Amino acid sequence: MSEVLRLHWLQPYIDSLQVRFLHITRYHISEYYVMTPVRLKHCVMWYLEDSALHVEADGQTYRGQSGDLFVFPAGMTVYNRTITGPNRVISINFDGNVPLFGTGNWLELFGIPVQSRASVEVKEAFGRMLSHREESGISRRITLQGDLLHLLAGLIREGVAERSEQMKDCGDMRVRRAADYIFTRSSRIPEVQELAQIADVSESHLRKLFRQYTGLSPAHYIHYVKIEQAKRELAENDRRISEIAAGLGFAEPNYFARLFKAKTGCTPTEYRRQFRIWGAEG
Amino acid sequence: MSEVLRLHWLQPYIDSLQVRFLHITRYHISEYYVMTPVRLKHCVMWYLEDSALHVEADGQTYRGQSGDLFVFPAGMTVYNRTITGPNRVISINFDGNVPLFGTGNWLELFGIPVQSRASVEVKEAFGRMLSHREESGISRRITLQGDLLHLLAGLIREGVAERSEQMKDCGDMRVRRAADYIFTRSSRIPEVQELAQIADVSESHLRKLFRQYTGLSPAHYIHYVKIEQAKRELAENDRRISEIAAGLGFAEPNYFARLFKAKTGCTPTEYRRQFRIWGAEG
């Protein structure tokens, strides 16, 4: 049996992230500066180069120092004033959206806190983006969009790892247990009832928890995982489609094919063909 | 007077490019392999590591050698066979779309040829992407999307430079002359009649040429340029909005404000505020 790739329960959300870079600027802030509270239209990241700032975000208070990273989601009300000055701050504006998660705070979902110490990678990424901004090349925006994705990829990686630690004793551990069960027993399609037992809650409560933490019903979540696993198999090996379907727990290849088509818009064969334009490997 | 940034006439198209990374694989192709012609569903890039391939794309014939880069747009019909083998090829699939340009071949628009010699940067980008693919991290797809954008940014930069060279004697030179006139005389809003004189064609012919080469009417093209120049000014300096409008040739600040709102969805003040959460610089 081929090894089926494991998926983290946050993977669907991360994969559906849409990002649009808007702007990067380095600000010099006088020591007398006091900001009027602003409700952010876009996501904002600040790297504090040389700063002592008092920051308020949705009522929470932070004390920002040189080397700190702030990440604010769109919609947050932010206020700040200089503690001692002058200050230098690099600020990035961007749009971010996780369609699968709706209008919730996706930064929080991915474990990215409002304030943290910037890693060396983050600091370097800000510097690189400032210098790319100075280049007036025609594809400047595309380069900066790529830079921003790399920066976010790092923050998400750290955030999710951190969050998995924290979540060990936390409420949606039940959802995680159920999700882990789906991922690890990839050769079966579990019943919702079975998942409820694993999570030690009633079926209706499990449905509620899944909706709350994943935005999907348990059945749709199972479908998502199965189709993702099937897509990887189709793209990355040459096994027969009926074998792949059986390996993922589908007793009926036709049911698998119908589900695949409904979720992806193309048949398994069509899907594979687009990655297989070389045909069989030599 | 502040220096207004010049824009290349392709800038609107490049800025509207949407890209989605799909897949990267290294293929080993036997020396006996013959491919069935395939109509590509997605854009495909091949880096030929170690190859002698006969390639046909929409009837054109190419002889691919080690170190070559092939870039095929979606919709192209591609066929290839080994000349001498075995071959090693790295293949990337992605979706690309330039909404402003419609369904035309955007790779051609940006001067990216089907076959070229891969630069050191391109070769390194393919290697980096292969190694990022091997990492099973949770944000792998975001990282690869960022890598792809960097790769395309480089190809577009080279392609556009090359294309500008080639276009010196080419038909749409007239559109370019008119566009240059709009960019360089940024403190005025030219009349279409004036542009027709610059391009040395009739007004109706100019309209036709603009539609053909930019997808926009001359008036809409002028609006696009003016609004882009205004956006940069609003984001990057603290001049009064009425001054910026006047500097771009708008006699009526209210007309400027209405146009800006119609094209961007927000007023100049709102637009500036989203980049100005620090208020005035210290």
Coordinates of C-alpha atoms in Angstrom, one line a residue:
Chain A
M1 CA 0.0 0.0 0.0
S2 CA 1.3 3.5 -0.8
E3 CA 1.9 5.9 2.0
V4 CA -0.9 8.4 1.9
L5 CA 0.2 11.9 2.9
R6 CA -1.1 13.2 6.2
L7 CA -2.8 16.5 6.3
H8 CA -3.0 18.9 9.2
W9 CA -6.6 20.0 10.0
L10 CA -5.6 23.6 9.2
Q11 CA -4.3 22.7 5.8
P12 CA -7.6 23.4 3.9
Y13 CA -7.6 26.9 5.4
I14 CA -4.0 27.6 4.7
D15 CA -4.4 26.4 1.1
S16 CA -7.4 28.6 0.5
L17 CA -5.5 31.8 1.7
Q18 CA -5.6 34.6 -0.8
V19 CA -3.2 37.4 -0.4
R20 CA -2.7 40.7 -2.2
F21 CA 0.3 42.9 -1.4
L22 CA -0.6 46.6 -1.3
H23 CA 2.2 48.7 0.1
I24 CA 5.3 49.0 2.1
T25 CA 6.8 52.1 3.7
R26 CA 9.3 53.0 6.3
Y27 CA 8.0 55.6 8.7
H28 CA 10.0 58.0 10.8
I29 CA 7.8 59.0 13.8
S30 CA 8.5 62.0 15.9
E31 CA 8.6 61.6 19.7
Y32 CA 5.6 63.9 20.0
Y33 CA 3.4 61.9 17.7
V34 CA 0.0 60.6 18.9
M35 CA -2.1 58.7 16.5
T36 CA -5.9 58.9 16.2
P37 CA -7.5 55.4 16.6
V38 CA -8.1 53.9 13.2
R39 CA -10.2 50.9 12.1
L40 CA -8.0 49.1 9.7
K41 CA -9.3 48.5 6.2
H42 CA -6.5 46.0 5.4
C43 CA -4.2 43.7 7.2
V44 CA -1.1 45.6 8.5
M45 CA 2.3 44.4 9.6
W46 CA 4.8 46.5 11.5
Y47 CA 8.5 45.8 12.0
L48 CA 9.8 48.1 14.8
E49 CA 13.3 49.0 13.8
D50 CA 14.1 51.5 16.5
S51 CA 11.1 52.1 18.7
A52 CA 9.4 52.4 22.0
L53 CA 5.7 52.5 21.2
H54 CA 2.5 52.2 23.2
V55 CA 0.1 50.3 21.0
E56 CA -3.6 49.5 21.6
A57 CA -5.5 47.1 19.4
D58 CA -9.1 46.3 20.0
G59 CA -8.7 47.4 23.6
Q60 CA -5.6 45.3 24.3
T61 CA -2.4 47.1 25.3
Y62 CA 1.0 46.3 24.0
R63 CA 4.4 47.8 24.7
G64 CA 6.4 47.6 21.4
Q65 CA 10.2 47.6 21.4
S66 CA 12.8 47.5 18.7
G67 CA 12.8 44.1 17.0
D68 CA 9.1 43.5 17.6
L69 CA 6.7 42.4 14.9
F70 CA 3.0 43.5 15.0
V71 CA 0.4 41.9 12.8
F72 CA -3.1 43.4 12.8
P73 CA -6.0 41.8 10.9
A74 CA -8.3 44.0 8.8
G75 CA -11.2 45.4 10.9
M76 CA -9.1 45.8 14.1
T77 CA -9.1 49.3 15.7
V78 CA -5.5 50.4 16.3
Y79 CA -4.0 53.2 18.2
N80 CA -0.4 54.0 19.2
R81 CA 1.8 56.7 20.6
T82 CA 5.5 57.1 21.1
I83 CA 6.9 56.3 24.5
T84 CA 10.3 57.6 23.8
G85 CA 11.2 58.8 20.3
P86 CA 12.0 59.2 17.5
N87 CA 10.8 55.8 16.1
R88 CA 11.4 54.0 12.9
V89 CA 8.9 51.5 11.7
I90 CA 8.5 49.5 8.5
S91 CA 4.8 49.0 7.7
I92 CA 3.3 46.6 5.1
N93 CA -0.4 46.7 4.1
F94 CA -2.0 43.8 2.4
D95 CA -5.3 42.1 1.9
G96 CA -5.7 38.6 3.2
N97 CA -8.7 36.3 3.0
V98 CA -9.4 32.7 3.9
P99 CA -12.6 31.9 1.9
L100 CA -13.2 28.6 3.7
F101 CA -13.1 30.4 7.1
G102 CA -15.4 33.3 6.2
T103 CA -14.9 36.6 8.0
G104 CA -13.2 35.3 11.1
N105 CA -9.8 36.4 12.2
W106 CA -7.6 34.1 10.1
L107 CA -4.4 35.4 11.7
E108 CA -5.6 34.0 15.0
L109 CA -6.8 30.8 13.3
F110 CA -3.2 30.3 12.1
G111 CA -1.7 31.1 15.5
I112 CA -0.2 34.4 14.4
P113 CA -0.2 36.8 17.5
V114 CA -0.6 40.5 17.3
Q115 CA 2.8 41.0 18.9
S116 CA 5.9 38.8 18.7
R117 CA 9.6 39.1 18.5
A118 CA 10.7 39.2 14.8
S119 CA 12.9 36.3 13.8
V120 CA 16.0 36.9 11.7
E121 CA 14.1 35.7 8.7
V122 CA 11.3 38.2 9.3
K123 CA 13.7 41.0 9.7
E124 CA 15.5 40.1 6.5
A125 CA 12.3 39.8 4.6
F126 CA 11.3 43.3 5.6
G127 CA 14.7 44.6 4.5
R128 CA 14.5 42.7 1.2
M129 CA 11.0 44.1 0.5
L130 CA 12.1 47.7 1.2
S131 CA 14.9 47.3 -1.3
H132 CA 12.6 45.7 -3.9
R133 CA 10.2 48.6 -3.4
E134 CA 13.0 51.0 -4.4
E135 CA 13.5 49.2 -7.7
S136 CA 11.2 50.7 -10.2
G137 CA 11.1 47.6 -12.4
I138 CA 8.0 46.7 -14.3
S139 CA 7.4 43.6 -12.3
R140 CA 8.0 45.2 -8.9
R141 CA 4.5 44.4 -7.6
I142 CA 4.8 40.7 -8.5
T143 CA 8.2 40.5 -6.8
L144 CA 6.8 42.1 -3.7
Q145 CA 3.7 39.8 -3.8
G146 CA 6.1 36.9 -3.8
D147 CA 8.1 38.3 -0.9
L148 CA 5.0 38.8 1.1
L149 CA 3.9 35.2 0.5
H150 CA 7.3 34.0 1.7
L151 CA 7.0 36.2 4.8
L152 CA 3.5 34.8 5.6
A153 CA 4.6 31.2 4.9
G154 CA 7.1 31.6 7.6
L155 CA 4.8 33.2 10.1
I156 CA 2.1 30.6 9.4
R157 CA 4.6 27.7 9.9
E158 CA 5.7 29.1 13.2
G159 CA 2.1 30.1 14.3
V160 CA 0.6 26.7 13.5
A161 CA 3.4 24.9 15.3
E162 CA 3.0 27.1 18.3
R163 CA -0.8 26.7 18.2
S164 CA -0.6 23.0 18.1
E165 CA 1.4 23.1 21.3
Q166 CA -1.1 25.4 23.0
M167 CA -4.1 23.4 21.8
K168 CA -3.0 20.3 23.7
D169 CA -5.5 21.1 26.5
C170 CA -7.9 23.2 24.6
G171 CA -11.5 22.9 23.7
D172 CA -11.3 22.0 20.0
M173 CA -9.0 19.1 20.9
R174 CA -12.1 17.0 20.1
V175 CA -12.2 18.3 16.6
R176 CA -8.5 17.6 16.2
R177 CA -8.9 14.0 17.5
A178 CA -11.6 13.4 15.0
A179 CA -9.6 15.1 12.2
D180 CA -6.5 13.1 13.1
Y181 CA -8.6 9.9 12.9
I182 CA -9.7 10.8 9.3
F183 CA -6.2 11.6 8.2
T184 CA -4.5 8.6 9.7
R185 CA -7.1 6.0 8.7
S186 CA -6.9 7.1 5.1
S187 CA -7.9 3.7 3.8
R188 CA -11.4 4.0 5.3
I189 CA -14.2 6.5 5.2
P190 CA -15.4 6.9 8.7
E191 CA -19.0 7.4 9.7
V192 CA -19.9 10.6 11.6
Q193 CA -21.1 8.4 14.5
E194 CA -17.6 6.8 14.7
L195 CA -16.0 10.3 14.8
A196 CA -18.3 11.3 17.6
Q197 CA -17.1 8.3 19.6
I198 CA -13.5 9.2 19.0
A199 CA -14.1 12.8 20.1
D200 CA -16.3 11.6 23.0
V201 CA -19.2 13.9 22.2
S202 CA -22.7 13.4 20.7
E203 CA -23.1 13.4 17.0
S204 CA -25.0 16.7 17.0
H205 CA -22.4 18.3 19.2
L206 CA -19.7 17.0 16.9
R207 CA -21.5 18.6 14.0
K208 CA -21.7 21.9 15.9
L209 CA -18.0 21.7 16.9
F210 CA -16.9 21.0 13.3
R211 CA -18.9 23.9 12.0
Q212 CA -17.5 26.2 14.6
Y213 CA -13.8 25.2 14.2
T214 CA -13.6 24.2 10.5
G215 CA -16.5 25.9 8.9
L216 CA -17.6 22.6 7.4
S217 CA -19.8 19.8 8.4
P218 CA -18.0 16.5 9.4
A219 CA -19.1 14.9 6.1
H220 CA -17.8 17.8 4.0
Y221 CA -14.6 17.8 5.9
I222 CA -14.1 14.1 5.2
H223 CA -14.8 14.7 1.5
Y224 CA -12.3 17.5 1.5
V225 CA -9.6 15.4 3.0
K226 CA -10.3 12.4 0.7
I227 CA -10.3 14.6 -2.4
E228 CA -7.0 16.3 -1.4
Q229 CA -5.4 12.9 -0.8
A230 CA -6.7 11.7 -4.1
K231 CA -5.4 14.8 -5.9
R232 CA -1.9 14.2 -4.6
E233 CA -2.0 10.5 -5.5
L234 CA -3.2 11.3 -9.0
A235 CA -0.5 13.9 -9.6
E236 CA 2.4 12.0 -8.0
N237 CA 2.1 8.4 -9.0
D238 CA 0.9 6.1 -11.7
R239 CA -1.5 3.8 -9.8
R240 CA -4.8 3.0 -11.4
I241 CA -7.7 5.3 -10.4
S242 CA -9.8 2.4 -9.2
E243 CA -6.9 1.4 -6.9
I244 CA -6.5 4.9 -5.6
A245 CA -10.2 5.1 -4.9
A246 CA -10.1 1.7 -3.1
G247 CA -7.0 2.8 -1.1
L248 CA -8.9 5.8 0.2
G249 CA -11.8 3.7 1.3
F250 CA -14.2 4.2 -1.6
A251 CA -15.9 0.8 -2.3
E252 CA -17.5 2.2 -5.5
P253 CA -15.1 3.7 -8.0
N254 CA -18.1 5.5 -9.7
Y255 CA -19.1 7.2 -6.5
F256 CA -15.5 8.4 -6.1
A257 CA -15.4 9.7 -9.7
R258 CA -18.7 11.6 -9.2
L259 CA -17.6 13.1 -5.9
F260 CA -14.2 14.1 -7.4
K261 CA -15.9 15.7 -10.4
A262 CA -18.4 17.6 -8.1
K263 CA -15.5 18.9 -5.9
T264 CA -12.9 19.7 -8.5
G265 CA -14.8 20.3 -11.7
C266 CA -13.0 17.6 -13.6
T267 CA -12.8 13.8 -13.7
P268 CA -9.9 12.0 -12.0
T269 CA -8.5 11.1 -15.4
E270 CA -8.7 14.7 -16.6
Y271 CA -7.1 15.9 -13.4
R272 CA -4.2 13.4 -13.8
R273 CA -3.7 14.3 -17.4
Q274 CA -3.0 17.9 -16.7
F275 CA 0.0 16.8 -14.6
R276 CA 0.9 13.9 -16.8
I277 CA 1.5 15.5 -20.1
W278 CA 4.6 13.3 -20.4
G279 CA 2.5 10.2 -20.0
A280 CA 4.2 7.3 -18.1
E281 CA 7.6 7.8 -16.6
G282 CA 10.6 6.4 -18.5
Chain B
M1 CA 6.7 70.1 -8.5
S2 CA 7.1 66.5 -7.5
E3 CA 8.3 64.0 -10.0
V4 CA 5.5 61.9 -11.2
L5 CA 6.4 58.2 -11.8
R6 CA 6.5 57.1 -15.4
L7 CA 4.5 54.0 -16.3
H8 CA 5.1 51.5 -19.0
W9 CA 2.1 50.9 -21.3
L10 CA 2.2 47.2 -20.2
Q11 CA 2.1 48.1 -16.5
P12 CA -1.7 47.8 -16.2
Y13 CA -1.6 44.3 -17.7
I14 CA 1.3 43.2 -15.5
D15 CA -0.3 44.6 -12.4
S16 CA -3.6 42.7 -13.1
L17 CA -1.8 39.3 -13.6
Q18 CA -3.3 36.6 -11.4
V19 CA -1.2 33.5 -10.8
R20 CA -1.9 30.2 -9.1
F21 CA 0.8 27.6 -8.6
L22 CA -0.4 24.1 -9.2
H23 CA 2.4 21.6 -9.4
I24 CA 6.1 20.9 -9.9
T25 CA 7.6 17.6 -10.9
R26 CA 10.9 16.3 -12.2
Y27 CA 10.4 13.8 -15.1
H28 CA 12.7 11.1 -16.3
I29 CA 11.8 10.3 -19.9
S30 CA 13.0 7.2 -21.7
E31 CA 14.7 7.5 -25.0
Y32 CA 11.8 5.7 -26.7
Y33 CA 9.1 7.9 -25.4
V34 CA 6.7 9.6 -27.8
M35 CA 4.0 11.8 -26.4
T36 CA 0.5 12.1 -27.7
P37 CA -0.4 15.7 -28.6
V38 CA -2.2 17.4 -25.7
R39 CA -4.1 20.6 -25.5
L40 CA -2.9 22.2 -22.3
K41 CA -5.4 23.1 -19.6
H42 CA -2.9 25.2 -17.7
C43 CA 0.2 27.1 -18.3
V44 CA 3.3 24.9 -18.3
M45 CA 7.0 25.7 -17.9
W46 CA 9.7 23.2 -18.6
Y47 CA 13.3 23.5 -17.6
L48 CA 15.4 20.9 -19.7
E49 CA 18.1 19.6 -17.4
D50 CA 19.5 17.0 -19.6
S51 CA 17.6 16.7 -22.8
A52 CA 17.4 16.6 -26.6
L53 CA 13.8 16.9 -27.4
H54 CA 11.8 17.6 -30.5
V55 CA 8.9 19.8 -29.4
E56 CA 5.9 21.0 -31.4
A57 CA 3.6 23.7 -30.1
D58 CA 0.6 24.9 -32.1
G59 CA 2.4 23.7 -35.3
Q60 CA 5.7 25.4 -34.6
T61 CA 8.7 23.1 -34.2
Y62 CA 11.5 23.5 -31.7
R63 CA 14.6 21.6 -30.9
G64 CA 15.1 21.6 -27.1
Q65 CA 18.5 21.2 -25.5
S66 CA 19.8 21.0 -22.0
G67 CA 19.5 24.4 -20.3
D68 CA 16.5 25.5 -22.4
L69 CA 13.3 26.9 -20.9
F70 CA 9.9 26.3 -22.5
V71 CA 6.9 28.3 -21.5
F72 CA 3.5 27.3 -22.9
P73 CA 0.3 29.2 -22.4
A74 CA -2.9 27.3 -21.5
G75 CA -4.8 26.3 -24.6
M76 CA -1.7 25.5 -26.7
T77 CA -1.4 22.1 -28.2
V78 CA 1.9 20.5 -27.4
Y79 CA 3.7 17.4 -28.6
N80 CA 7.2 16.2 -28.0
R81 CA 9.5 13.2 -28.6
T82 CA 12.9 12.3 -27.5
I83 CA 15.7 12.9 -30.0
T84 CA 18.4 11.2 -28.0
G85 CA 17.6 10.0 -24.5
P86 CA 17.2 9.6 -21.6
N87 CA 15.9 13.0 -20.7
R88 CA 15.4 14.9 -17.4
V89 CA 12.9 17.7 -17.4
I90 CA 11.4 19.8 -14.5
S91 CA 7.9 20.8 -15.2
I92 CA 5.7 23.5 -13.5
N93 CA 2.0 23.8 -14.0
F94 CA 0.2 27.0 -13.1
D95 CA -2.8 29.1 -13.9
G96 CA -2.2 32.5 -15.1
N97 CA -4.7 35.2 -16.1
V98 CA -4.5 38.9 -17.1
P99 CA -8.2 40.0 -16.7
L100 CA -7.5 43.3 -18.4
F101 CA -6.3 41.5 -21.5
G102 CA -9.1 39.0 -21.7
T103 CA -8.4 35.6 -23.2
G104 CA -5.4 36.5 -25.3
N105 CA -1.9 35.0 -24.9
W106 CA -0.5 37.0 -22.1
L107 CA 2.9 35.3 -22.3
E108 CA 3.2 36.7 -25.8
L109 CA 1.9 40.1 -24.6
F110 CA 4.7 40.2 -22.0
G111 CA 7.3 39.1 -24.5
I112 CA 7.9 35.7 -23.0
P113 CA 8.8 33.3 -25.9
V114 CA 7.9 29.6 -26.0
Q115 CA 11.6 28.7 -26.1
S116 CA 14.6 30.5 -24.6
R117 CA 17.9 29.8 -22.9
A118 CA 17.3 29.7 -19.1
S119 CA 19.2 32.3 -17.2
V120 CA 21.1 31.3 -14.0
E121 CA 18.3 32.8 -12.0
V122 CA 15.7 30.7 -13.8
K123 CA 17.7 27.6 -13.3
E124 CA 18.2 28.3 -9.6
A125 CA 14.5 29.1 -9.1
F126 CA 13.6 25.7 -10.5
G127 CA 16.0 24.0 -8.1
R128 CA 14.7 26.0 -5.2
M129 CA 11.1 25.1 -6.1
L130 CA 12.0 21.4 -6.3
S131 CA 13.5 21.4 -2.9
H132 CA 10.6 23.4 -1.4
R133 CA 8.3 20.8 -2.9
E134 CA 10.1 18.1 -0.9
E135 CA 9.5 19.9 2.3
S136 CA 6.2 18.7 3.7
G137 CA 5.6 21.9 5.7
I138 CA 2.1 23.2 6.2
S139 CA 2.7 26.4 4.2
R140 CA 4.5 24.6 1.3
R141 CA 2.0 25.8 -1.2
I142 CA 2.3 29.4 -0.2
T143 CA 6.1 29.2 -0.4
L144 CA 5.9 27.7 -3.9
Q145 CA 3.4 30.3 -5.0
G146 CA 5.9 33.0 -3.8
D147 CA 8.7 31.2 -5.7
L148 CA 6.6 31.1 -8.9
L149 CA 5.9 34.8 -8.6
H150 CA 9.6 35.6 -8.3
L151 CA 10.3 33.3 -11.3
L152 CA 7.6 35.1 -13.4
A153 CA 8.7 38.5 -12.3
G154 CA 12.1 37.8 -13.8
L155 CA 10.7 36.4 -17.0
I156 CA 8.4 39.4 -17.4
R157 CA 11.2 41.9 -16.7
E158 CA 13.4 40.2 -19.4
G159 CA 10.5 39.7 -21.8
V160 CA 9.2 43.3 -21.7
A161 CA 12.7 44.7 -22.1
E162 CA 13.3 42.4 -25.1
R163 CA 9.9 43.3 -26.5
S164 CA 10.4 47.0 -26.2
E165 CA 13.6 46.5 -28.4
Q166 CA 11.7 44.5 -31.0
M167 CA 8.8 47.0 -31.1
K168 CA 10.9 49.9 -32.3
D169 CA 9.8 49.3 -35.8
C170 CA 6.6 47.6 -35.2
G171 CA 3.0 48.5 -35.9
D172 CA 1.8 49.4 -32.4
M173 CA 4.6 52.0 -32.2
R174 CA 1.8 54.5 -32.7
V175 CA 0.1 53.3 -29.6
R176 CA 3.4 53.5 -27.7
R177 CA 4.0 57.1 -28.9
A178 CA 0.6 58.1 -27.7
A179 CA 1.0 56.3 -24.4
D180 CA 4.5 57.8 -23.9
Y181 CA 2.9 61.2 -24.4
I182 CA 0.3 60.5 -21.7
F183 CA 3.0 59.4 -19.2
T184 CA 5.5 62.1 -19.8
R185 CA 3.1 65.0 -19.9
S186 CA 1.6 64.0 -16.6
S187 CA 0.6 67.5 -15.6
R188 CA -2.0 67.6 -18.5
I189 CA -4.9 65.5 -19.6
P190 CA -4.5 65.2 -23.3
E191 CA -7.4 65.1 -25.7
V192 CA -7.9 62.1 -27.9
Q193 CA -7.5 64.3 -30.9
E194 CA -4.1 65.4 -29.6
L195 CA -3.0 61.8 -29.2
A196 CA -4.1 61.0 -32.8
Q197 CA -1.8 63.8 -34.0
I198 CA 1.1 62.5 -32.0
A199 CA 0.5 59.0 -33.3
D200 CA -0.1 60.3 -36.8
V201 CA -3.3 58.5 -37.4
S202 CA -7.0 59.5 -37.5
E203 CA -9.0 59.6 -34.2
S204 CA -11.1 56.6 -35.2
H205 CA -8.0 54.6 -36.2
L206 CA -6.3 55.5 -32.9
R207 CA -9.4 54.3 -31.0
K208 CA -9.2 51.0 -32.9
L209 CA -5.4 50.6 -32.3
F210 CA -5.8 51.3 -28.6
R211 CA -8.6 48.7 -28.3
Q212 CA -6.5 46.2 -30.2
Y213 CA -3.2 46.7 -28.3
T214 CA -4.4 47.8 -24.8
G215 CA -7.9 46.5 -24.6
L216 CA -9.0 50.0 -23.5
S217 CA -10.3 53.0 -25.3
P218 CA -7.8 56.0 -25.3
A219 CA -10.0 57.8 -22.7
H220 CA -10.1 54.8 -20.4
Y221 CA -6.4 54.4 -20.8
I222 CA -5.7 58.0 -19.8
H223 CA -8.0 57.5 -16.8
Y224 CA -6.1 54.4 -15.8
V225 CA -2.7 56.2 -16.0
K226 CA -4.0 59.2 -14.1
I227 CA -5.5 57.2 -11.3
E228 CA -2.4 55.0 -11.0
Q229 CA -0.2 58.1 -10.7
A230 CA -2.6 59.6 -8.2
K231 CA -2.5 56.4 -6.1
R232 CA 1.2 56.5 -5.9
E233 CA 1.2 60.2 -4.9
L234 CA -1.4 59.7 -2.3
A235 CA 0.4 56.8 -0.8
E236 CA 3.9 58.2 -0.9
N237 CA 3.7 61.9 -0.1
D238 CA 1.8 64.3 2.0
R239 CA 0.8 66.9 -0.7
R240 CA -2.8 68.1 -0.5
I241 CA -5.3 66.2 -2.6
S242 CA -6.3 69.3 -4.6
E243 CA -2.6 69.9 -5.4
I244 CA -2.1 66.3 -6.5
A245 CA -5.2 66.6 -8.7
A246 CA -4.0 69.9 -10.2
G247 CA -0.5 68.4 -10.7
L248 CA -2.0 65.6 -12.8
G249 CA -4.0 68.0 -15.0
F250 CA -7.4 68.0 -13.3
A251 CA -8.7 71.5 -13.3
E252 CA -11.7 70.4 -11.2
P253 CA -10.8 68.7 -7.9
N254 CA -14.3 67.4 -7.6
Y255 CA -14.1 65.7 -11.0
F256 CA -10.9 64.1 -9.9
A257 CA -12.5 62.9 -6.7
R258 CA -15.5 61.4 -8.5
L259 CA -13.3 59.7 -11.1
F260 CA -11.0 58.3 -8.4
K261 CA -14.0 57.0 -6.4
A262 CA -15.5 55.4 -9.6
K263 CA -12.3 53.6 -10.4
T264 CA -11.0 52.5 -7.0
G265 CA -14.2 52.3 -4.9
C266 CA -13.0 54.8 -2.3
T267 CA -12.3 58.6 -2.1
P268 CA -8.7 59.9 -2.4
T269 CA -8.8 60.7 1.4
E270 CA -10.0 57.2 2.3
Y271 CA -7.3 55.7 0.0
R272 CA -4.6 57.8 1.6
R273 CA -5.8 57.0 5.1
Q274 CA -5.3 53.3 4.6
F275 CA -1.6 53.9 3.9
R276 CA -1.3 56.7 6.4
I277 CA -2.3 55.2 9.6
W278 CA 0.7 57.0 11.2
G279 CA -0.6 60.3 10.0
A280 CA 2.0 62.9 9.1
E281 CA 5.7 61.9 9.1
G282 CA 7.8 63.0 12.1

